[in-house]
Amino acid sequence: MLTSETKDRIESRKIMLSIYCSGNPSPHLPKEQAMKTRTGFLAVLFTVLLAAGLAAAQVDMPYEVPHVPVAATTINQLDETFLVLWHLSPPEDWHLYSDRLNDSGFPPALTLQWPEGWSAGPLQWPMGERHVMKGGILDHVYFESVTLLQEIQVPPNSFADGDVTLSARWDWLVCRDICVPGFTQAEIVFSRSKPSHVDLEKQAKAWRALPHPVPEGRLEFAWTESTVTLLVRDTELMEFHPATDCIRLVDAIVDGAREGDTLTLRVRPGSDISTSLRGVLQLTKPDGSFDNWTVDIPYGG
Amino acid sequence: MKFLSFTLLFCALSMPALAGVLPGEEAPDFTLTDTVGNEHQLDSYLQDGKIVVLEWFNPDCPFIVKHHKKNKTMNEAYAKVKEQDVVWLAINSSAKGKQGYGLERNQKAVKDFEMPFPVLLDPTGEVGLSYGAKTTPHMFVITPDGTVAYNGAIDDNSSVATLGKTNHLLAALHNLLQDNDVKIAETKPYGCSVKY
């Protein structure tokens, strides 16, 4: 079904085409001016054809083509150290993937040519949500905006000529009942100016959402040959989100979330025992607050 | 709490699907109809001494588009082995109302992608669930004795645009065709989730 806008565009296209095909746009104009007019016609014709083509292409689209806006906030920590907050916002009802173990999809990927002498630390990913689908498919995803952190070291005198602006490309896949890949070109500005209060609040919020090391003595664990049991006292709910290089588990869906303070994970027979139980443990406390801990427990069965 | 209860209930319902079939295990038999009405039974191919490749398929998944339209990964791989008693079956387990479902849609895909092998329709998802197929594509290789010899990805690049350097499926097939054990019998498949 054609929309009225598309019909209008097609009509405009027909009119423009008939004008151009009639020959000289205006036989009364001087030759040079007529050429310019013809070039103008060509440009307009091309634009209209492109617009009509895109509109026609979208007529059959069963969904609005999603886009993931990306914004970057840079915060000067020390003289040569910056913290970048990458904000990625999937459209409503769509989700992005985290960098943890997923059965489908893939996490957003950053491509950025850093200036010579600059060094970028790894992207730091906050806790995602378990997304279980029929067929035993488990992904760890973000249903809402997500902020990734990255530490950047710059050489001295990098700002002799003022602020530095770089261009970054983010490739992503967003899914709901369907999946759509795409990319976003984002600008990132590095400045020595003092960070604003708002930016510092964003930083604090993003930092809190990251997984942190396990506090001394809080996590107890025990291995048998084929299972590992984790115990964290005063916890109402435990979830384990395996890392991509985690030791193979029998069933991360069934074993990976439990009410109470104990979580038992079965290790798949024949797994590479040189690997560890790696991932993030999310704990819901009796007051409803969360703790996210990075777990790395060598196989001990 | 509600979410957890729902998740656990859902997990319980999904339990039979979680097992899947691993390398060394017996491949579940099935009979499915393709887009031109022909029936295909796994066991009958195996009894004829064929090696069978199963490719989970959804014509509208970007990863399938990567390997069937932007590149001809599957067609080219099939061309390399089709003279050597290898049968290739694409299976679409999309449920009614889900992406990629339907006879007409898949007939069009066979034509558009110039597929030299059939697409079998599995709208109930029974076959997909019995194999533990999770992504499109998700590849399985079955030897004539009915054993799964390979389960995993087509290649080693899980991006939606770039081809991998190693085609795991072809490597497995070459091992089998030279009467060797499959060196890499299991990899992590990548792609869209199967739309059960």
GROMACS .gro file of C-alpha atoms in nm:
model
  497
    1MET     CA    1   0.000   0.000   0.000
    2LEU     CA    2   0.144   0.336  -0.104
    3THR     CA    3   0.127   0.621   0.140
    4SER     CA    4  -0.003   0.957   0.017
    5GLU     CA    5   0.346   1.099   0.070
    6THR     CA    6   0.493   0.832  -0.156
    7LYS     CA    7   0.224   0.893  -0.418
    8ASP     CA    8   0.306   1.266  -0.407
    9ARG     CA    9   0.674   1.188  -0.451
   10ILE     CA   10   0.606   0.958  -0.743
   11GLU     CA   11   0.385   1.224  -0.902
   12SER     CA   12   0.661   1.484  -0.854
   13ARG     CA   13   0.904   1.239  -1.007
   14LYS     CA   14   0.677   1.194  -1.312
   15ILE     CA   15   0.640   1.571  -1.353
   16MET     CA   16   1.015   1.630  -1.325
   17LEU     CA   17   1.081   1.348  -1.568
   18SER     CA   18   0.837   1.491  -1.827
   19ILE     CA   19   0.995   1.835  -1.793
   20TYR     CA   20   1.343   1.699  -1.844
   21CYS     CA   21   1.247   1.467  -2.131
   22SER     CA   22   1.086   1.751  -2.320
   23GLY     CA   23   1.438   1.859  -2.421
   24ASN     CA   24   1.588   2.199  -2.350
   25PRO     CA   25   1.441   2.317  -2.021
   26SER     CA   26   1.378   2.657  -2.173
   27PRO     CA   27   1.458   2.731  -2.534
   28HIS     CA   28   1.456   3.103  -2.456
   29LEU     CA   29   1.752   3.087  -2.217
   30PRO     CA   30   2.113   3.146  -2.325
   31LYS     CA   31   2.308   2.819  -2.382
   32GLU     CA   32   2.528   2.847  -2.068
   33GLN     CA   33   2.233   2.927  -1.848
   34ALA     CA   34   2.036   2.646  -2.007
   35MET     CA   35   2.322   2.405  -1.923
   36LYS     CA   36   2.321   2.522  -1.562
   37THR     CA   37   1.946   2.479  -1.548
   38ARG     CA   38   1.979   2.131  -1.695
   39THR     CA   39   2.244   2.040  -1.436
   40GLY     CA   40   2.014   2.173  -1.168
   41PHE     CA   41   1.731   1.964  -1.308
   42LEU     CA   42   1.956   1.659  -1.301
   43ALA     CA   43   2.048   1.721  -0.939
   44VAL     CA   44   1.685   1.770  -0.838
   45LEU     CA   45   1.580   1.470  -1.046
   46PHE     CA   46   1.844   1.254  -0.877
   47THR     CA   47   1.736   1.368  -0.532
   48VAL     CA   48   1.369   1.311  -0.605
   49LEU     CA   49   1.436   0.969  -0.754
   50LEU     CA   50   1.647   0.874  -0.452
   51ALA     CA   51   1.380   0.997  -0.211
   52ALA     CA   52   1.105   0.819  -0.402
   53GLY     CA   53   1.312   0.504  -0.414
   54LEU     CA   54   1.379   0.510  -0.042
   55ALA     CA   55   1.015   0.581   0.032
   56ALA     CA   56   0.906   0.298  -0.194
   57ALA     CA   57   1.159   0.067  -0.029
   58GLN     CA   58   1.017   0.154   0.310
   59VAL     CA   59   0.662   0.084   0.206
   60ASP     CA   60   0.727  -0.290   0.231
   61MET     CA   61   0.921  -0.261   0.556
   62PRO     CA   62   0.721  -0.436   0.833
   63TYR     CA   63   0.887  -0.218   1.096
   64GLU     CA   64   1.045   0.122   1.136
   65VAL     CA   65   1.416   0.084   1.066
   66PRO     CA   66   1.579   0.111   1.408
   67HIS     CA   67   1.873   0.331   1.488
   68VAL     CA   68   2.095   0.337   1.796
   69PRO     CA   69   2.207   0.688   1.888
   70VAL     CA   70   2.550   0.701   2.047
   71ALA     CA   71   2.679   0.992   2.255
   72ALA     CA   72   3.019   1.025   2.419
   73THR     CA   73   3.105   1.213   2.738
   74THR     CA   74   3.472   1.262   2.818
   75ILE     CA   75   3.591   1.341   3.166
   76ASN     CA   76   3.946   1.451   3.240
   77GLN     CA   77   4.048   1.247   3.545
   78LEU     CA   78   4.411   1.347   3.580
   79ASP     CA   79   4.642   1.538   3.349
   80GLU     CA   80   4.687   1.258   3.095
   81THR     CA   81   4.397   1.032   3.183
   82PHE     CA   82   4.045   1.057   3.048
   83LEU     CA   83   3.738   0.853   3.114
   84VAL     CA   84   3.499   0.813   2.821
   85LEU     CA   85   3.135   0.735   2.884
   86TRP     CA   86   2.978   0.583   2.573
   87HIS     CA   87   2.600   0.608   2.587
   88LEU     CA   88   2.415   0.372   2.352
   89SER     CA   89   2.038   0.391   2.333
   90PRO     CA   90   1.842   0.111   2.164
   91PRO     CA   91   1.495   0.210   2.042
   92GLU     CA   92   1.199   0.123   2.264
   93ASP     CA   93   1.119  -0.253   2.258
   94TRP     CA   94   1.456  -0.337   2.099
   95HIS     CA   95   1.761  -0.466   2.282
   96LEU     CA   96   2.138  -0.453   2.246
   97TYR     CA   97   2.370  -0.735   2.348
   98SER     CA   98   2.621  -0.731   2.632
   99ASP     CA   99   2.972  -0.872   2.597
  100ARG     CA  100   2.886  -1.178   2.807
  101LEU     CA  101   2.798  -1.524   2.679
  102ASN     CA  102   2.515  -1.505   2.428
  103ASP     CA  103   2.357  -1.781   2.224
  104SER     CA  104   2.262  -1.532   1.953
  105GLY     CA  105   2.343  -1.177   1.847
  106PHE     CA  106   2.664  -0.987   1.915
  107PRO     CA  107   2.764  -0.690   2.133
  108PRO     CA  108   2.823  -0.344   1.987
  109ALA     CA  109   3.175  -0.303   1.849
  110LEU     CA  110   3.379   0.019   1.850
  111THR     CA  111   3.613   0.123   1.570
  112LEU     CA  112   3.822   0.428   1.644
  113GLN     CA  113   4.158   0.534   1.506
  114TRP     CA  114   4.327   0.679   1.814
  115PRO     CA  115   4.595   0.944   1.750
  116GLU     CA  116   4.956   0.831   1.774
  117GLY     CA  117   5.066   0.784   2.132
  118TRP     CA  118   4.715   0.755   2.272
  119SER     CA  119   4.618   0.429   2.439
  120ALA     CA  120   4.271   0.302   2.510
  121GLY     CA  121   4.179   0.060   2.786
  122PRO     CA  122   3.915  -0.210   2.745
  123LEU     CA  123   3.549  -0.123   2.731
  124GLN     CA  124   3.383  -0.183   3.066
  125TRP     CA  125   3.031  -0.327   3.040
  126PRO     CA  126   2.761  -0.293   3.303
  127MET     CA  127   2.539  -0.580   3.409
  128GLY     CA  128   2.282  -0.678   3.145
  129GLU     CA  129   1.962  -0.875   3.184
  130ARG     CA  130   1.906  -1.243   3.116
  131HIS     CA  131   1.689  -1.287   2.810
  132VAL     CA  132   1.553  -1.641   2.777
  133MET     CA  133   1.379  -1.750   2.459
  134LYS     CA  134   1.206  -2.070   2.352
  135GLY     CA  135   1.451  -2.335   2.242
  136GLY     CA  136   1.688  -2.294   2.536
  137ILE     CA  137   1.830  -1.973   2.393
  138LEU     CA  138   1.993  -1.746   2.650
  139ASP     CA  139   2.130  -1.398   2.585
  140HIS     CA  140   2.249  -1.121   2.814
  141VAL     CA  141   2.112  -0.794   2.686
  142TYR     CA  142   2.031  -0.430   2.752
  143PHE     CA  143   1.667  -0.335   2.706
  144GLU     CA  144   1.735   0.030   2.782
  145SER     CA  145   2.014   0.283   2.735
  146VAL     CA  146   2.350   0.156   2.845
  147THR     CA  147   2.673   0.336   2.935
  148LEU     CA  148   3.010   0.171   2.870
  149LEU     CA  149   3.324   0.313   3.026
  150GLN     CA  150   3.669   0.332   2.874
  151GLU     CA  151   3.990   0.479   3.012
  152ILE     CA  152   4.214   0.669   2.771
  153GLN     CA  153   4.577   0.773   2.825
  154VAL     CA  154   4.698   1.064   2.616
  155PRO     CA  155   5.056   1.184   2.569
  156PRO     CA  156   5.163   1.514   2.728
  157ASN     CA  157   5.103   1.826   2.518
  158SER     CA  158   4.813   1.662   2.332
  159PHE     CA  159   4.610   1.977   2.377
  160ALA     CA  160   4.863   2.236   2.266
  161ASP     CA  161   4.629   2.328   1.980
  162GLY     CA  162   4.310   2.313   2.185
  163ASP     CA  163   4.044   2.044   2.212
  164VAL     CA  164   4.082   1.719   2.019
  165THR     CA  165   3.781   1.586   1.828
  166LEU     CA  166   3.772   1.226   1.703
  167SER     CA  167   3.523   1.024   1.505
  168ALA     CA  168   3.413   0.682   1.624
  169ARG     CA  169   3.209   0.413   1.455
  170TRP     CA  170   2.986   0.177   1.649
  171ASP     CA  171   2.858  -0.133   1.474
  172TRP     CA  172   2.558  -0.287   1.650
  173LEU     CA  173   2.282  -0.539   1.622
  174VAL     CA  174   1.942  -0.460   1.773
  175CYS     CA  175   1.679  -0.727   1.810
  176ARG     CA  176   1.323  -0.778   1.927
  177ASP     CA  177   1.125  -1.044   1.732
  178ILE     CA  178   1.365  -0.967   1.445
  179CYS     CA  179   1.727  -0.849   1.431
  180VAL     CA  180   1.863  -0.551   1.243
  181PRO     CA  181   2.232  -0.462   1.210
  182GLY     CA  182   2.357  -0.107   1.165
  183PHE     CA  183   2.619   0.142   1.265
  184THR     CA  184   2.642   0.488   1.416
  185GLN     CA  185   2.910   0.746   1.356
  186ALA     CA  186   2.973   0.941   1.677
  187GLU     CA  187   3.189   1.242   1.754
  188ILE     CA  188   3.398   1.251   2.067
  189VAL     CA  189   3.560   1.567   2.204
  190PHE     CA  190   3.854   1.562   2.446
  191SER     CA  191   3.896   1.878   2.645
  192ARG     CA  192   4.103   1.978   2.945
  193SER     CA  193   3.812   2.182   3.081
  194LYS     CA  194   3.679   2.095   3.423
  195PRO     CA  195   3.401   1.835   3.406
  196SER     CA  196   3.051   1.958   3.478
  197HIS     CA  197   2.852   1.845   3.779
  198VAL     CA  198   2.613   1.664   3.544
  199ASP     CA  199   2.897   1.471   3.382
  200LEU     CA  200   3.037   1.371   3.719
  201GLU     CA  201   2.695   1.242   3.819
  202LYS     CA  202   2.677   1.041   3.497
  203GLN     CA  203   3.020   0.898   3.574
  204ALA     CA  204   2.917   0.798   3.925
  205LYS     CA  205   2.601   0.632   3.798
  206ALA     CA  206   2.786   0.442   3.523
  207TRP     CA  207   3.050   0.331   3.772
  208ARG     CA  208   2.789   0.193   4.011
  209ALA     CA  209   2.636  -0.015   3.729
  210LEU     CA  210   2.965  -0.191   3.656
  211PRO     CA  211   3.055  -0.523   3.816
  212HIS     CA  212   3.319  -0.488   4.087
  213PRO     CA  213   3.563  -0.729   4.252
  214VAL     CA  214   3.423  -0.957   4.519
  215PRO     CA  215   3.467  -0.798   4.864
  216GLU     CA  216   3.709  -0.991   5.083
  217GLY     CA  217   3.549  -1.295   5.242
  218ARG     CA  218   3.197  -1.239   5.106
  219LEU     CA  219   3.186  -1.524   4.852
  220GLU     CA  220   3.218  -1.884   4.962
  221PHE     CA  221   3.243  -2.163   4.707
  222ALA     CA  222   3.292  -2.537   4.688
  223TRP     CA  223   3.376  -2.758   4.390
  224THR     CA  224   3.287  -3.116   4.331
  225GLU     CA  225   3.396  -3.296   4.018
  226SER     CA  226   3.107  -3.164   3.815
  227THR     CA  227   2.954  -2.874   4.007
  228VAL     CA  228   3.049  -2.554   4.180
  229THR     CA  229   2.833  -2.412   4.455
  230LEU     CA  230   2.844  -2.042   4.538
  231LEU     CA  231   2.723  -1.905   4.869
  232VAL     CA  232   2.673  -1.538   4.955
  233ARG     CA  233   2.503  -1.482   5.288
  234ASP     CA  234   2.214  -1.237   5.327
  235THR     CA  235   2.114  -1.263   4.964
  236GLU     CA  236   1.759  -1.306   4.831
  237LEU     CA  237   1.833  -1.382   4.469
  238MET     CA  238   2.146  -1.483   4.277
  239GLU     CA  239   2.210  -1.466   3.903
  240PHE     CA  240   2.523  -1.573   3.720
  241HIS     CA  241   2.603  -1.427   3.378
  242PRO     CA  242   2.886  -1.632   3.224
  243ALA     CA  243   3.169  -1.461   3.039
  244THR     CA  244   3.245  -1.576   2.685
  245ASP     CA  245   3.549  -1.768   2.812
  246CYS     CA  246   3.374  -1.925   3.110
  247ILE     CA  247   3.412  -2.297   3.170
  248ARG     CA  248   3.130  -2.476   2.985
  249LEU     CA  249   2.815  -2.514   3.191
  250VAL     CA  250   2.551  -2.784   3.147
  251ASP     CA  251   2.262  -2.540   3.156
  252ALA     CA  252   2.314  -2.171   3.224
  253ILE     CA  253   1.939  -2.108   3.196
  254VAL     CA  254   1.821  -2.345   3.465
  255ASP     CA  255   2.125  -2.319   3.693
  256GLY     CA  256   2.201  -1.952   3.640
  257ALA     CA  257   1.932  -1.792   3.856
  258ARG     CA  258   1.804  -1.897   4.198
  259GLU     CA  259   1.616  -1.749   4.489
  260GLY     CA  260   1.815  -1.767   4.809
  261ASP     CA  261   2.182  -1.736   4.897
  262THR     CA  262   2.316  -2.041   4.712
  263LEU     CA  263   2.372  -2.108   4.346
  264THR     CA  264   2.490  -2.443   4.212
  265LEU     CA  265   2.625  -2.456   3.858
  266ARG     CA  266   2.686  -2.784   3.678
  267VAL     CA  267   3.000  -2.804   3.466
  268ARG     CA  268   2.977  -2.986   3.139
  269PRO     CA  269   3.170  -3.316   3.139
  270GLY     CA  270   3.486  -3.299   2.933
  271SER     CA  271   3.526  -2.924   2.977
  272ASP     CA  272   3.870  -2.771   2.956
  273ILE     CA  273   3.967  -2.774   3.321
  274SER     CA  274   4.235  -2.511   3.267
  275THR     CA  275   3.954  -2.259   3.233
  276SER     CA  276   3.769  -2.093   3.517
  277LEU     CA  277   3.420  -2.009   3.624
  278ARG     CA  278   3.425  -1.657   3.485
  279GLY     CA  279   3.143  -1.408   3.468
  280VAL     CA  280   2.938  -1.172   3.677
  281LEU     CA  281   2.734  -1.257   3.981
  282GLN     CA  282   2.436  -1.037   4.054
  283LEU     CA  283   2.301  -1.042   4.407
  284THR     CA  284   1.969  -0.901   4.516
  285LYS     CA  285   1.981  -0.809   4.880
  286PRO     CA  286   1.687  -0.818   5.124
  287ASP     CA  287   1.642  -0.441   5.090
  288GLY     CA  288   1.604  -0.480   4.713
  289SER     CA  289   1.939  -0.328   4.623
  290PHE     CA  290   2.190  -0.503   4.394
  291ASP     CA  291   2.556  -0.597   4.402
  292ASN     CA  292   2.738  -0.702   4.085
  293TRP     CA  293   3.059  -0.895   4.137
  294THR     CA  294   3.319  -1.011   3.889
  295VAL     CA  295   3.384  -1.380   3.947
  296ASP     CA  296   3.689  -1.577   3.837
  297ILE     CA  297   3.718  -1.909   4.018
  298PRO     CA  298   3.966  -2.167   3.882
  299TYR     CA  299   3.830  -2.516   3.827
  300GLY     CA  300   3.881  -2.714   4.142
  301GLY     CA  301   3.693  -3.036   4.098
  302MET     CA  302   1.036  -1.203   4.201
  303LYS     CA  303   0.765  -1.241   3.944
  304PHE     CA  304   1.028  -1.228   3.674
  305LEU     CA  305   1.227  -1.506   3.834
  306SER     CA  306   0.920  -1.724   3.876
  307PHE     CA  307   0.831  -1.669   3.515
  308THR     CA  308   1.186  -1.740   3.406
  309LEU     CA  309   1.205  -2.061   3.604
  310LEU     CA  310   0.868  -2.175   3.475
  311PHE     CA  311   0.974  -2.094   3.125
  312CYS     CA  312   1.301  -2.277   3.173
  313ALA     CA  313   1.115  -2.582   3.298
  314LEU     CA  314   0.897  -2.577   2.990
  315SER     CA  315   1.204  -2.545   2.772
  316MET     CA  316   1.393  -2.829   2.936
  317PRO     CA  317   1.362  -3.086   2.659
  318ALA     CA  318   1.506  -2.837   2.416
  319LEU     CA  319   1.817  -2.776   2.616
  320ALA     CA  320   1.982  -3.108   2.558
  321GLY     CA  321   2.035  -3.069   2.185
  322VAL     CA  322   2.268  -3.314   2.016
  323LEU     CA  323   2.640  -3.305   2.069
  324PRO     CA  324   2.912  -3.453   1.852
  325GLY     CA  325   2.923  -3.829   1.900
  326GLU     CA  326   2.554  -3.851   1.980
  327GLU     CA  327   2.282  -3.999   1.764
  328ALA     CA  328   2.106  -3.760   1.528
  329PRO     CA  329   1.727  -3.758   1.571
  330ASP     CA  330   1.545  -3.883   1.263
  331PHE     CA  331   1.288  -3.657   1.098
  332THR     CA  332   1.072  -3.628   0.793
  333LEU     CA  333   0.999  -3.277   0.662
  334THR     CA  334   0.855  -3.131   0.344
  335ASP     CA  335   1.043  -2.877   0.134
  336THR     CA  336   0.915  -2.572  -0.051
  337VAL     CA  337   0.821  -2.769  -0.363
  338GLY     CA  338   0.635  -3.041  -0.175
  339ASN     CA  339   0.902  -3.311  -0.164
  340GLU     CA  340   0.945  -3.512   0.154
  341HIS     CA  341   1.292  -3.561   0.300
  342GLN     CA  342   1.365  -3.826   0.559
  343LEU     CA  343   1.702  -3.817   0.732
  344ASP     CA  344   1.727  -4.195   0.776
  345SER     CA  345   1.669  -4.264   0.408
  346TYR     CA  346   1.966  -4.045   0.315
  347LEU     CA  347   2.181  -4.214   0.578
  348GLN     CA  348   2.082  -4.560   0.455
  349ASP     CA  349   2.202  -4.451   0.111
  350GLY     CA  350   2.542  -4.382   0.263
  351LYS     CA  351   2.516  -4.005   0.248
  352ILE     CA  352   2.676  -3.751   0.478
  353VAL     CA  353   2.403  -3.502   0.567
  354VAL     CA  354   2.456  -3.132   0.638
  355LEU     CA  355   2.177  -2.950   0.821
  356GLU     CA  356   2.169  -2.571   0.806
  357TRP     CA  357   1.917  -2.384   1.022
  358PHE     CA  358   1.772  -2.116   0.801
  359ASN     CA  359   1.561  -1.798   0.817
  360PRO     CA  360   1.566  -1.591   0.496
  361ASP     CA  361   1.515  -1.261   0.679
  362CYS     CA  362   1.791  -1.303   0.935
  363PRO     CA  363   2.086  -1.072   0.855
  364PHE     CA  364   2.333  -1.354   0.918
  365ILE     CA  365   2.157  -1.572   0.661
  366VAL     CA  366   2.164  -1.279   0.421
  367LYS     CA  367   2.538  -1.255   0.489
  368HIS     CA  368   2.595  -1.614   0.380
  369HIS     CA  369   2.330  -1.651   0.110
  370LYS     CA  370   2.307  -1.309  -0.055
  371LYS     CA  371   2.602  -1.082   0.022
  372ASN     CA  372   2.827  -1.386  -0.004
  373LYS     CA  373   2.756  -1.730  -0.143
  374THR     CA  374   2.916  -1.916   0.147
  375MET     CA  375   2.663  -2.197   0.159
  376ASN     CA  376   2.622  -2.243  -0.216
  377GLU     CA  377   2.999  -2.247  -0.266
  378ALA     CA  378   3.056  -2.490   0.019
  379TYR     CA  379   2.788  -2.719  -0.120
  380ALA     CA  380   2.943  -2.702  -0.467
  381LYS     CA  381   3.271  -2.831  -0.323
  382VAL     CA  382   3.117  -3.143  -0.167
  383LYS     CA  383   2.801  -3.226  -0.358
  384GLU     CA  384   2.975  -3.479  -0.582
  385GLN     CA  385   3.100  -3.666  -0.278
  386ASP     CA  386   2.781  -3.814  -0.138
  387VAL     CA  387   2.696  -3.510   0.068
  388VAL     CA  388   2.333  -3.399   0.103
  389TRP     CA  389   2.263  -3.045   0.223
  390LEU     CA  390   1.928  -2.961   0.382
  391ALA     CA  391   1.833  -2.615   0.501
  392ILE     CA  392   1.566  -2.622   0.772
  393ASN     CA  393   1.347  -2.330   0.870
  394SER     CA  394   1.196  -2.365   1.218
  395SER     CA  395   1.026  -2.023   1.227
  396ALA     CA  396   0.684  -2.052   1.386
  397LYS     CA  397   0.369  -1.908   1.233
  398GLY     CA  398   0.370  -1.530   1.267
  399LYS     CA  399   0.744  -1.516   1.327
  400GLN     CA  400   1.013  -1.380   1.102
  401GLY     CA  401   1.095  -1.599   0.803
  402TYR     CA  402   0.784  -1.817   0.837
  403GLY     CA  403   0.582  -1.947   0.546
  404LEU     CA  404   0.587  -2.145   0.225
  405GLU     CA  405   0.576  -1.846  -0.010
  406ARG     CA  406   0.846  -1.657   0.174
  407ASN     CA  407   1.080  -1.954   0.157
  408GLN     CA  408   0.997  -2.034  -0.205
  409LYS     CA  409   1.100  -1.678  -0.285
  410ALA     CA  410   1.419  -1.717  -0.081
  411VAL     CA  411   1.518  -2.033  -0.268
  412LYS     CA  412   1.480  -1.840  -0.591
  413ASP     CA  413   1.639  -1.513  -0.477
  414PHE     CA  414   1.935  -1.683  -0.313
  415GLU     CA  415   1.969  -1.929  -0.606
  416MET     CA  416   1.982  -2.211  -0.355
  417PRO     CA  417   2.091  -2.544  -0.506
  418PHE     CA  418   1.957  -2.742  -0.210
  419PRO     CA  419   1.610  -2.758  -0.056
  420VAL     CA  420   1.461  -2.560   0.231
  421LEU     CA  421   1.257  -2.783   0.462
  422LEU     CA  422   0.979  -2.630   0.668
  423ASP     CA  423   0.956  -2.708   1.039
  424PRO     CA  424   0.691  -2.462   1.163
  425THR     CA  425   0.624  -2.655   1.485
  426GLY     CA  426   0.993  -2.631   1.568
  427GLU     CA  427   0.995  -2.998   1.663
  428VAL     CA  428   1.302  -3.084   1.459
  429GLY     CA  429   1.486  -2.766   1.556
  430LEU     CA  430   1.422  -2.829   1.924
  431SER     CA  431   1.527  -3.195   1.898
  432TYR     CA  432   1.863  -3.083   1.759
  433GLY     CA  433   1.895  -2.788   1.998
  434ALA     CA  434   1.929  -2.550   1.703
  435LYS     CA  435   1.976  -2.203   1.847
  436THR     CA  436   2.080  -1.972   1.570
  437THR     CA  437   2.039  -1.912   1.201
  438PRO     CA  438   2.265  -2.037   1.068
  439HIS     CA  439   2.345  -2.332   1.297
  440MET     CA  440   2.523  -2.618   1.121
  441PHE     CA  441   2.519  -2.992   1.189
  442VAL     CA  442   2.701  -3.269   1.004
  443ILE     CA  443   2.571  -3.624   1.032
  444THR     CA  444   2.766  -3.928   0.924
  445PRO     CA  445   2.602  -4.227   0.746
  446ASP     CA  446   2.593  -4.421   1.074
  447GLY     CA  447   2.361  -4.154   1.215
  448THR     CA  448   2.613  -3.984   1.442
  449VAL     CA  449   2.652  -3.610   1.477
  450ALA     CA  450   3.007  -3.529   1.363
  451TYR     CA  451   2.991  -3.150   1.381
  452ASN     CA  452   2.771  -2.899   1.564
  453GLY     CA  453   2.837  -2.526   1.544
  454ALA     CA  454   2.909  -2.222   1.334
  455ILE     CA  455   2.970  -2.208   0.963
  456ASP     CA  456   3.292  -2.012   1.012
  457ASP     CA  457   3.502  -1.819   1.261
  458ASN     CA  458   3.371  -1.466   1.213
  459SER     CA  459   3.053  -1.388   1.400
  460SER     CA  460   3.008  -1.041   1.253
  461VAL     CA  461   2.715  -0.968   1.031
  462ALA     CA  462   2.931  -0.853   0.740
  463THR     CA  463   3.274  -1.016   0.735
  464LEU     CA  464   3.346  -1.374   0.636
  465GLY     CA  465   3.564  -1.589   0.856
  466LYS     CA  466   3.909  -1.712   0.767
  467THR     CA  467   3.825  -2.069   0.855
  468ASN     CA  468   3.513  -2.244   0.733
  469HIS     CA  469   3.454  -2.487   1.020
  470LEU     CA  470   3.190  -2.681   0.831
  471LEU     CA  471   3.407  -2.743   0.527
  472ALA     CA  472   3.698  -2.839   0.752
  473ALA     CA  473   3.477  -3.098   0.922
  474LEU     CA  474   3.353  -3.232   0.590
  475HIS     CA  475   3.705  -3.259   0.452
  476ASN     CA  476   3.810  -3.454   0.760
  477LEU     CA  477   3.521  -3.695   0.713
  478LEU     CA  478   3.569  -3.732   0.339
  479GLN     CA  479   3.931  -3.829   0.400
  480ASP     CA  480   3.817  -4.088   0.656
  481ASN     CA  481   3.963  -3.890   0.944
  482ASP     CA  482   3.810  -3.786   1.272
  483VAL     CA  483   3.671  -3.435   1.274
  484LYS     CA  484   3.939  -3.222   1.438
  485ILE     CA  485   3.705  -2.945   1.552
  486ALA     CA  486   3.372  -3.113   1.615
  487GLU     CA  487   3.205  -2.835   1.807
  488THR     CA  488   3.210  -2.456   1.787
  489LYS     CA  489   2.980  -2.188   1.913
  490PRO     CA  490   2.717  -2.110   1.650
  491TYR     CA  491   2.637  -1.746   1.584
  492GLY     CA  492   2.350  -1.559   1.425
  493CYS     CA  493   1.990  -1.465   1.495
  494SER     CA  494   1.796  -1.675   1.743
  495VAL     CA  495   1.580  -1.943   1.583
  496LYS     CA  496   1.228  -1.799   1.581
  497TYR     CA  497   1.045  -2.090   1.751
   0.00000   0.00000   0.00000
